[in-house]
């Protein structure tokens, strides 16, 4: 059995890295975090920690004007895990509220999985986190295990800038926006302080954010917007849709809150460095699963795409007219920005998870 598994992994890995011709023989199967074994969970955690011990890759560079990205300079003495964080920070104004949102994050999570394998010997598959299971009682969700073997850790210490001190990631040190340990701060009503996204309509300050990522809301997202990618993404990415809620309820790094004592211009809040927390990759695998499920819900959804390249962060006046980005418009031939994390990949290359450059399905 072990030999067969290793043979299957080797074969599939080869297909993943050489499938530019669109050939995918045996798709990997991504499964929910709690449905994989403790050993598989520990293997993923250890591989992530391995990336955090590898040095910065000099091929990863900033490509966005700092006046737009609002981030600190790249730190060469950071880790390869930090390189992924930095690319997400630098490209934030290009990949949120634009047509790049879903394709970029699909490729980002796949690239992260590929690097866990090629650089850290990971032989598993990227898991996802079905947060609909946790919406009713998020604070006590079983996914926040304190186990140092296979646990993701629980909530941070309010007396220590909400830095976590349990689970497999208790000792990870991240570089951005300043060096610190991963932070999580349970935030059920994030809009009480009047926070709002640029160009977005006012949000009920009493909104319980866990109501936005229930199974009912995911089902609504999946069963609506048939053939209409722009409205699908606009709802999915909007505060009423399922994507933002898990970010902001986790608080801390996942919601892009500045570390204690940092104020602009040293630090601007926003979801720029949300991939500091490895929960990001489990969350965005779930985001990708919802897009995957929507694509397979109706034949007119499969290749549906639309959106522009200018986000409301750059031009708030366009937010209502172009919720998924103002012109210039993107298309399947548009090249996905990478900051050096990957080579030339187009949106069309990642529309099908079993074709182009990808070879996986969801269970």
Short mmCIF file of C-alpha atoms in Angstrom, two decimals:
data_model
loop_
_atom_site.label_atom_id
_atom_site.label_comp_id
_atom_site.label_asym_id
_atom_site.label_seq_id
_atom_site.Cartn_x
_atom_site.Cartn_y
_atom_site.Cartn_z
CA UNK A 1 0.00 0.00 0.00
CA UNK A 2 2.83 2.39 0.87
CA UNK A 3 4.54 1.68 -2.44
CA UNK A 4 1.33 2.27 -4.37
CA UNK A 5 0.72 5.55 -2.57
CA UNK A 6 4.26 6.78 -3.25
CA UNK A 7 3.94 5.72 -6.91
CA UNK A 8 0.60 7.56 -7.20
CA UNK A 9 2.04 10.67 -5.55
CA UNK A 10 5.06 10.65 -7.88
CA UNK A 11 2.88 10.24 -10.95
CA UNK A 12 0.43 12.97 -9.94
CA UNK A 13 3.23 15.34 -8.95
CA UNK A 14 4.76 14.93 -12.39
CA UNK A 15 1.41 15.72 -13.97
CA UNK A 16 0.98 18.79 -11.80
CA UNK A 17 4.29 20.25 -12.88
CA UNK A 18 4.08 19.28 -16.59
CA UNK A 19 0.38 19.62 -17.36
CA UNK A 20 0.64 22.81 -19.42
CA UNK A 21 -0.73 20.83 -22.37
CA UNK A 22 -3.97 20.31 -20.41
CA UNK A 23 -3.32 16.65 -19.56
CA UNK A 24 -4.49 15.46 -16.13
CA UNK A 25 -4.71 11.70 -15.66
CA UNK A 26 -5.32 11.23 -11.92
CA UNK A 27 -6.63 14.37 -10.19
CA UNK A 28 -5.69 14.89 -6.56
CA UNK A 29 -8.66 15.01 -4.19
CA UNK A 30 -8.74 17.94 -1.75
CA UNK A 31 -10.57 17.09 1.48
CA UNK A 32 -11.82 18.99 4.52
CA UNK A 33 -9.25 19.46 7.31
CA UNK A 34 -11.19 17.41 9.87
CA UNK A 35 -11.70 14.51 7.47
CA UNK A 36 -7.98 13.80 7.04
CA UNK A 37 -5.99 11.85 9.61
CA UNK A 38 -3.95 13.39 12.45
CA UNK A 39 -0.77 12.24 10.69
CA UNK A 40 -1.86 13.97 7.46
CA UNK A 41 -2.68 17.15 9.39
CA UNK A 42 0.68 17.05 11.15
CA UNK A 43 2.44 16.52 7.82
CA UNK A 44 0.83 19.66 6.35
CA UNK A 45 1.67 21.70 9.46
CA UNK A 46 5.30 20.55 9.43
CA UNK A 47 5.65 21.35 5.73
CA UNK A 48 4.32 24.87 6.31
CA UNK A 49 6.80 25.31 9.18
CA UNK A 50 9.53 24.09 6.83
CA UNK A 51 8.73 26.90 4.36
CA UNK A 52 9.01 29.32 7.29
CA UNK A 53 12.55 28.09 7.90
CA UNK A 54 13.73 28.47 4.30
CA UNK A 55 15.38 31.72 3.17
CA UNK A 56 13.86 34.42 1.01
CA UNK A 57 13.88 33.67 -2.73
CA UNK A 58 15.48 36.66 -4.51
CA UNK A 59 13.18 36.04 -7.51
CA UNK A 60 10.28 37.34 -5.40
CA UNK A 61 10.18 41.12 -5.82
CA UNK A 62 7.70 43.97 -5.44
CA UNK A 63 6.10 45.16 -8.69
CA UNK A 64 3.40 47.58 -7.46
CA UNK A 65 3.96 51.26 -6.71
CA UNK A 66 4.31 51.54 -2.89
CA UNK A 67 1.98 54.55 -3.02
CA UNK A 68 -0.75 52.09 -4.07
CA UNK A 69 0.24 48.95 -2.18
CA UNK A 70 0.90 50.83 1.10
CA UNK A 71 3.31 48.20 2.37
CA UNK A 72 6.84 48.26 3.81
CA UNK A 73 9.84 47.33 1.65
CA UNK A 74 10.69 43.67 1.14
CA UNK A 75 12.89 42.22 3.88
CA UNK A 76 15.66 40.08 2.34
CA UNK A 77 16.34 38.27 5.65
CA UNK A 78 12.77 36.97 5.76
CA UNK A 79 11.63 33.40 4.98
CA UNK A 80 10.22 31.75 1.87
CA UNK A 81 6.88 31.54 3.68
CA UNK A 82 7.13 35.32 4.10
CA UNK A 83 7.68 35.62 0.34
CA UNK A 84 4.16 34.28 -0.19
CA UNK A 85 2.87 36.81 2.31
CA UNK A 86 4.77 39.62 0.63
CA UNK A 87 3.39 38.82 -2.82
CA UNK A 88 -0.14 38.91 -1.40
CA UNK A 89 0.65 42.24 0.27
CA UNK A 90 2.23 43.83 -2.76
CA UNK A 91 -0.42 42.72 -5.23
CA UNK A 92 -3.39 43.42 -2.94
CA UNK A 93 -4.76 46.29 -5.04
CA UNK A 94 -4.62 44.13 -8.19
CA UNK A 95 -6.15 40.93 -6.83
CA UNK A 96 -9.04 42.13 -4.67
CA UNK A 97 -12.13 43.68 -6.20
CA UNK A 98 -10.90 42.83 -9.70
CA UNK A 99 -11.40 39.94 -12.09
CA UNK A 100 -8.12 38.47 -10.83
CA UNK A 101 -9.60 37.67 -7.41
CA UNK A 102 -10.66 34.04 -7.87
CA UNK A 103 -8.09 32.97 -10.51
CA UNK A 104 -5.20 34.57 -8.62
CA UNK A 105 -6.05 32.91 -5.31
CA UNK A 106 -6.63 29.56 -7.03
CA UNK A 107 -3.13 29.70 -8.51
CA UNK A 108 -1.65 31.07 -5.27
CA UNK A 109 -2.94 28.14 -3.18
CA UNK A 110 -1.82 25.63 -5.83
CA UNK A 111 1.65 27.21 -5.95
CA UNK A 112 1.84 27.05 -2.16
CA UNK A 113 0.96 23.34 -2.28
CA UNK A 114 3.52 22.73 -5.01
CA UNK A 115 6.23 24.38 -2.91
CA UNK A 116 5.29 22.37 0.19
CA UNK A 117 6.04 19.33 -1.94
CA UNK A 118 9.09 20.40 -3.91
CA UNK A 119 10.89 22.20 -1.08
CA UNK A 120 9.66 20.41 2.04
CA UNK A 121 8.87 16.85 0.99
CA UNK A 122 5.13 17.09 1.58
CA UNK A 123 3.33 14.04 0.11
CA UNK A 124 -0.23 15.03 0.95
CA UNK A 125 -2.88 17.17 -0.73
CA UNK A 126 -3.88 20.74 0.13
CA UNK A 127 -6.81 20.51 2.62
CA UNK A 128 -9.65 23.01 2.87
CA UNK A 129 -11.55 24.38 5.84
CA UNK A 130 -15.33 24.16 5.64
CA UNK A 131 -16.15 27.07 7.94
CA UNK A 132 -19.89 26.56 7.43
CA UNK A 133 -19.50 23.78 10.02
CA UNK A 134 -18.29 26.38 12.53
CA UNK A 135 -20.52 29.37 11.83
CA UNK A 136 -22.99 28.68 14.65
CA UNK A 137 -20.36 28.59 17.44
CA UNK A 138 -17.18 29.84 15.86
CA UNK A 139 -15.30 30.62 19.07
CA UNK A 140 -15.44 26.98 20.20
CA UNK A 141 -14.91 25.42 16.76
CA UNK A 142 -13.02 22.12 16.92
CA UNK A 143 -10.64 23.23 14.18
CA UNK A 144 -8.88 25.48 16.70
CA UNK A 145 -7.08 22.59 18.37
CA UNK A 146 -4.29 23.32 20.86
CA UNK A 147 -2.42 20.14 19.96
CA UNK A 148 1.20 20.84 19.05
CA UNK A 149 1.16 17.67 16.92
CA UNK A 150 -1.75 18.28 14.54
CA UNK A 151 -3.50 21.39 15.86
CA UNK A 152 -3.87 24.77 14.20
CA UNK A 153 -3.88 26.61 17.53
CA UNK A 154 -6.55 28.63 19.27
CA UNK A 155 -7.11 32.29 20.11
CA UNK A 156 -4.33 34.74 20.90
CA UNK A 157 -3.45 36.31 24.23
CA UNK A 158 -5.14 39.74 24.61
CA UNK A 159 -2.30 40.78 26.89
CA UNK A 160 0.29 39.97 24.22
CA UNK A 161 -1.14 41.57 21.06
CA UNK A 162 -3.34 38.48 20.54
CA UNK A 163 -0.36 36.36 19.52
CA UNK A 164 -1.18 32.64 19.63
CA UNK A 165 0.69 30.33 21.98
CA UNK A 166 -0.83 26.92 21.21
CA UNK A 167 -0.94 24.47 18.32
CA UNK A 168 1.58 23.59 15.66
CA UNK A 169 2.18 27.21 14.65
CA UNK A 170 2.80 28.64 18.11
CA UNK A 171 6.46 29.41 17.35
CA UNK A 172 6.24 30.65 13.76
CA UNK A 173 7.71 34.12 13.45
CA UNK A 174 6.46 36.18 10.48
CA UNK A 175 8.15 39.24 9.00
CA UNK A 176 5.37 41.59 7.90
CA UNK A 177 4.43 44.31 8.53
CA UNK A 178 6.92 43.92 11.41
CA UNK A 179 8.29 40.71 12.97
CA UNK A 180 5.75 39.03 15.25
CA UNK A 181 4.04 35.73 16.04
CA UNK A 182 0.71 34.88 14.39
CA UNK A 183 -2.20 36.82 15.90
CA UNK A 184 -5.89 35.86 16.24
CA UNK A 185 -8.58 37.90 17.93
CA UNK A 186 -12.18 36.63 17.90
CA UNK A 187 -14.23 39.50 16.41
CA UNK A 188 -17.93 38.73 16.06
CA UNK A 189 -19.06 42.29 15.29
CA UNK A 190 -16.19 43.85 13.32
CA UNK A 191 -18.11 46.95 12.19
CA UNK A 192 -18.87 48.40 15.59
CA UNK A 193 -15.78 50.58 15.16
CA UNK A 194 -17.07 51.94 11.84
CA UNK A 195 -14.67 49.98 9.64
CA UNK A 196 -15.69 49.74 6.00
CA UNK A 197 -14.07 48.86 2.68
CA UNK A 198 -13.29 51.68 0.21
CA UNK A 199 -16.28 52.47 -1.97
CA UNK A 200 -18.52 49.90 -0.28
CA UNK A 201 -22.02 50.73 0.97
CA UNK A 202 -22.41 51.26 4.72
CA UNK A 203 -22.57 48.08 6.78
CA UNK A 204 -24.89 47.51 9.74
CA UNK A 205 -22.54 48.06 12.71
CA UNK A 206 -24.38 45.32 14.65
CA UNK A 207 -23.86 42.70 11.93
CA UNK A 208 -22.86 39.32 13.35
CA UNK A 209 -20.22 38.36 10.81
CA UNK A 210 -20.74 34.61 11.34
CA UNK A 211 -24.13 34.95 9.62
CA UNK A 212 -22.36 35.62 6.31
CA UNK A 213 -20.61 32.25 5.99
CA UNK A 214 -23.37 29.82 6.94
CA UNK A 215 -24.24 26.84 4.77
CA UNK A 216 -27.44 28.64 3.76
CA UNK A 217 -25.47 31.60 2.42
CA UNK A 218 -23.03 29.35 0.60
CA UNK A 219 -25.96 27.47 -0.95
CA UNK A 220 -27.48 30.80 -2.02
CA UNK A 221 -24.17 31.77 -3.62
CA UNK A 222 -23.91 28.47 -5.47
CA UNK A 223 -27.49 28.39 -6.69
CA UNK A 224 -27.60 32.00 -7.87
CA UNK A 225 -25.99 34.03 -10.67
CA UNK A 226 -26.23 31.27 -13.29
CA UNK A 227 -23.83 32.10 -16.10
CA UNK A 228 -23.11 35.48 -14.48
CA UNK A 229 -19.54 35.42 -13.19
CA UNK A 230 -19.40 39.12 -12.38
CA UNK A 231 -22.43 39.08 -10.06
CA UNK A 232 -21.26 35.76 -8.59
CA UNK A 233 -17.88 37.20 -7.65
CA UNK A 234 -19.35 40.53 -6.56
CA UNK A 235 -21.63 38.80 -4.05
CA UNK A 236 -19.04 36.23 -2.98
CA UNK A 237 -16.39 38.89 -2.28
CA UNK A 238 -18.78 41.47 -0.79
CA UNK A 239 -19.21 41.63 2.99
CA UNK A 240 -22.62 39.92 2.68
CA UNK A 241 -21.02 37.01 0.84
CA UNK A 242 -19.08 34.09 2.31
CA UNK A 243 -15.47 35.12 1.58
CA UNK A 244 -14.69 38.03 3.98
CA UNK A 245 -16.36 36.66 7.13
CA UNK A 246 -13.77 34.03 8.12
CA UNK A 247 -11.06 36.64 7.62
CA UNK A 248 -12.54 39.27 9.88
CA UNK A 249 -13.94 36.98 12.60
CA UNK A 250 -10.44 35.55 13.12
CA UNK A 251 -9.14 39.09 13.58
CA UNK A 252 -5.42 39.70 13.99
CA UNK A 253 -3.39 38.82 10.92
CA UNK A 254 -6.24 37.22 8.99
CA UNK A 255 -8.16 40.50 9.02
CA UNK A 256 -5.05 42.60 8.47
CA UNK A 257 -5.12 44.49 11.75
CA UNK A 258 -1.90 46.33 12.49
CA UNK A 259 0.28 44.93 15.28
CA UNK A 260 -0.02 46.84 18.54
CA UNK A 261 1.44 50.33 18.45
CA UNK A 262 1.84 50.56 14.67
CA UNK A 263 0.02 53.38 12.93
CA UNK A 264 0.12 54.79 9.38
CA UNK A 265 2.39 55.31 7.55
CA UNK A 266 4.26 52.47 9.29
CA UNK A 267 1.20 50.23 8.93
CA UNK A 268 -2.09 50.54 7.05
CA UNK A 269 -4.83 48.07 8.04
CA UNK A 270 -6.36 45.78 5.44
CA UNK A 271 -6.15 42.13 4.40
CA UNK A 272 -2.70 42.64 2.91
CA UNK A 273 -0.75 40.24 5.13
CA UNK A 274 -3.64 37.90 5.95
CA UNK A 275 -1.63 34.95 4.62
CA UNK A 276 0.66 35.35 7.66
CA UNK A 277 -1.76 32.91 9.29
CA UNK A 278 -1.61 29.44 7.66
CA UNK A 279 -5.39 29.34 8.17
CA UNK A 280 -5.41 31.55 5.05
CA UNK A 281 -4.53 28.62 2.80
CA UNK A 282 -7.23 26.40 4.31
CA UNK A 283 -9.72 29.27 4.00
CA UNK A 284 -8.87 30.06 0.40
CA UNK A 285 -8.97 26.40 -0.57
CA UNK A 286 -12.59 26.56 0.65
CA UNK A 287 -13.12 29.76 -1.35
CA UNK A 288 -11.75 27.95 -4.38
CA UNK A 289 -14.02 24.97 -3.67
CA UNK A 290 -17.07 27.23 -3.76
CA UNK A 291 -15.98 28.62 -7.14
CA UNK A 292 -15.30 25.03 -8.29
CA UNK A 293 -18.75 23.92 -7.10
CA UNK A 294 -20.39 26.90 -8.83
CA UNK A 295 -18.52 26.12 -12.03
CA UNK A 296 -19.91 22.57 -11.92
CA UNK A 297 -23.43 23.60 -10.84
CA UNK A 298 -24.44 24.58 -14.37
CA UNK A 299 -22.75 24.20 -17.77
CA UNK A 300 -23.05 27.94 -18.39
CA UNK A 301 -20.93 28.60 -15.28
CA UNK A 302 -17.94 26.45 -16.24
CA UNK A 303 -16.07 28.95 -18.39
CA UNK A 304 -17.89 32.11 -17.32
CA UNK A 305 -15.56 34.99 -16.56
CA UNK A 306 -15.56 38.78 -16.39
CA UNK A 307 -14.19 41.75 -14.50
CA UNK A 308 -11.77 44.61 -14.79
CA UNK A 309 -8.25 45.38 -13.63
CA UNK A 310 -8.82 48.53 -11.52
CA UNK A 311 -10.12 47.90 -8.00
CA UNK A 312 -12.13 50.20 -5.76
CA UNK A 313 -9.01 50.50 -3.59
CA UNK A 314 -7.47 52.43 -6.48
CA UNK A 315 -10.61 54.22 -7.69
CA UNK A 316 -13.48 54.14 -5.13
CA UNK A 317 -15.75 56.09 -7.48
CA UNK A 318 -16.02 53.02 -9.72
CA UNK A 319 -17.03 50.57 -6.96
CA UNK A 320 -20.77 50.50 -7.62
CA UNK A 321 -20.53 50.45 -11.41
CA UNK A 322 -17.69 47.92 -11.52
CA UNK A 323 -17.79 45.75 -8.35
CA UNK A 324 -15.28 43.32 -9.85
CA UNK A 325 -12.95 45.92 -11.29
CA UNK A 326 -13.17 48.86 -13.68
CA UNK A 327 -11.66 48.87 -17.20
CA UNK A 328 -9.26 47.94 -18.69
CA UNK A 329 -11.22 44.67 -18.70
CA UNK A 330 -9.57 41.29 -18.20
CA UNK A 331 -10.11 38.17 -20.29
CA UNK A 332 -8.93 34.56 -20.37
CA UNK A 333 -5.69 35.63 -22.02
CA UNK A 334 -4.81 38.10 -19.25
CA UNK A 335 -1.58 37.19 -17.44
CA UNK A 336 -1.94 36.62 -13.68
CA UNK A 337 0.52 38.81 -11.71
CA UNK A 338 2.95 36.88 -9.50
CA UNK A 339 5.78 39.03 -8.09
CA UNK A 340 8.03 36.10 -9.09
CA UNK A 341 6.17 33.27 -7.34
CA UNK A 342 5.35 31.64 -10.70
CA UNK A 343 6.03 32.16 -14.39
CA UNK A 344 3.67 33.24 -17.13
CA UNK A 345 0.18 31.94 -16.35
CA UNK A 346 -3.06 33.25 -17.83
CA UNK A 347 -6.55 33.28 -16.34
CA UNK A 348 -7.55 30.71 -18.95
CA UNK A 349 -4.84 28.37 -17.63
CA UNK A 350 -6.59 28.05 -14.27
CA UNK A 351 -10.27 28.04 -15.20
CA UNK A 352 -10.37 24.22 -15.12
CA UNK A 353 -8.90 22.42 -12.09
CA UNK A 354 -8.33 19.30 -14.18
CA UNK A 355 -6.80 20.99 -17.20
CA UNK A 356 -4.20 23.57 -18.06
CA UNK A 357 -1.77 23.78 -15.15
CA UNK A 358 -4.00 22.16 -12.49
CA UNK A 359 -4.91 18.60 -11.58
CA UNK A 360 -7.28 18.36 -8.59
CA UNK A 361 -10.90 18.02 -7.59
CA UNK A 362 -12.81 18.51 -4.32
CA UNK A 363 -14.53 15.98 -2.11
#
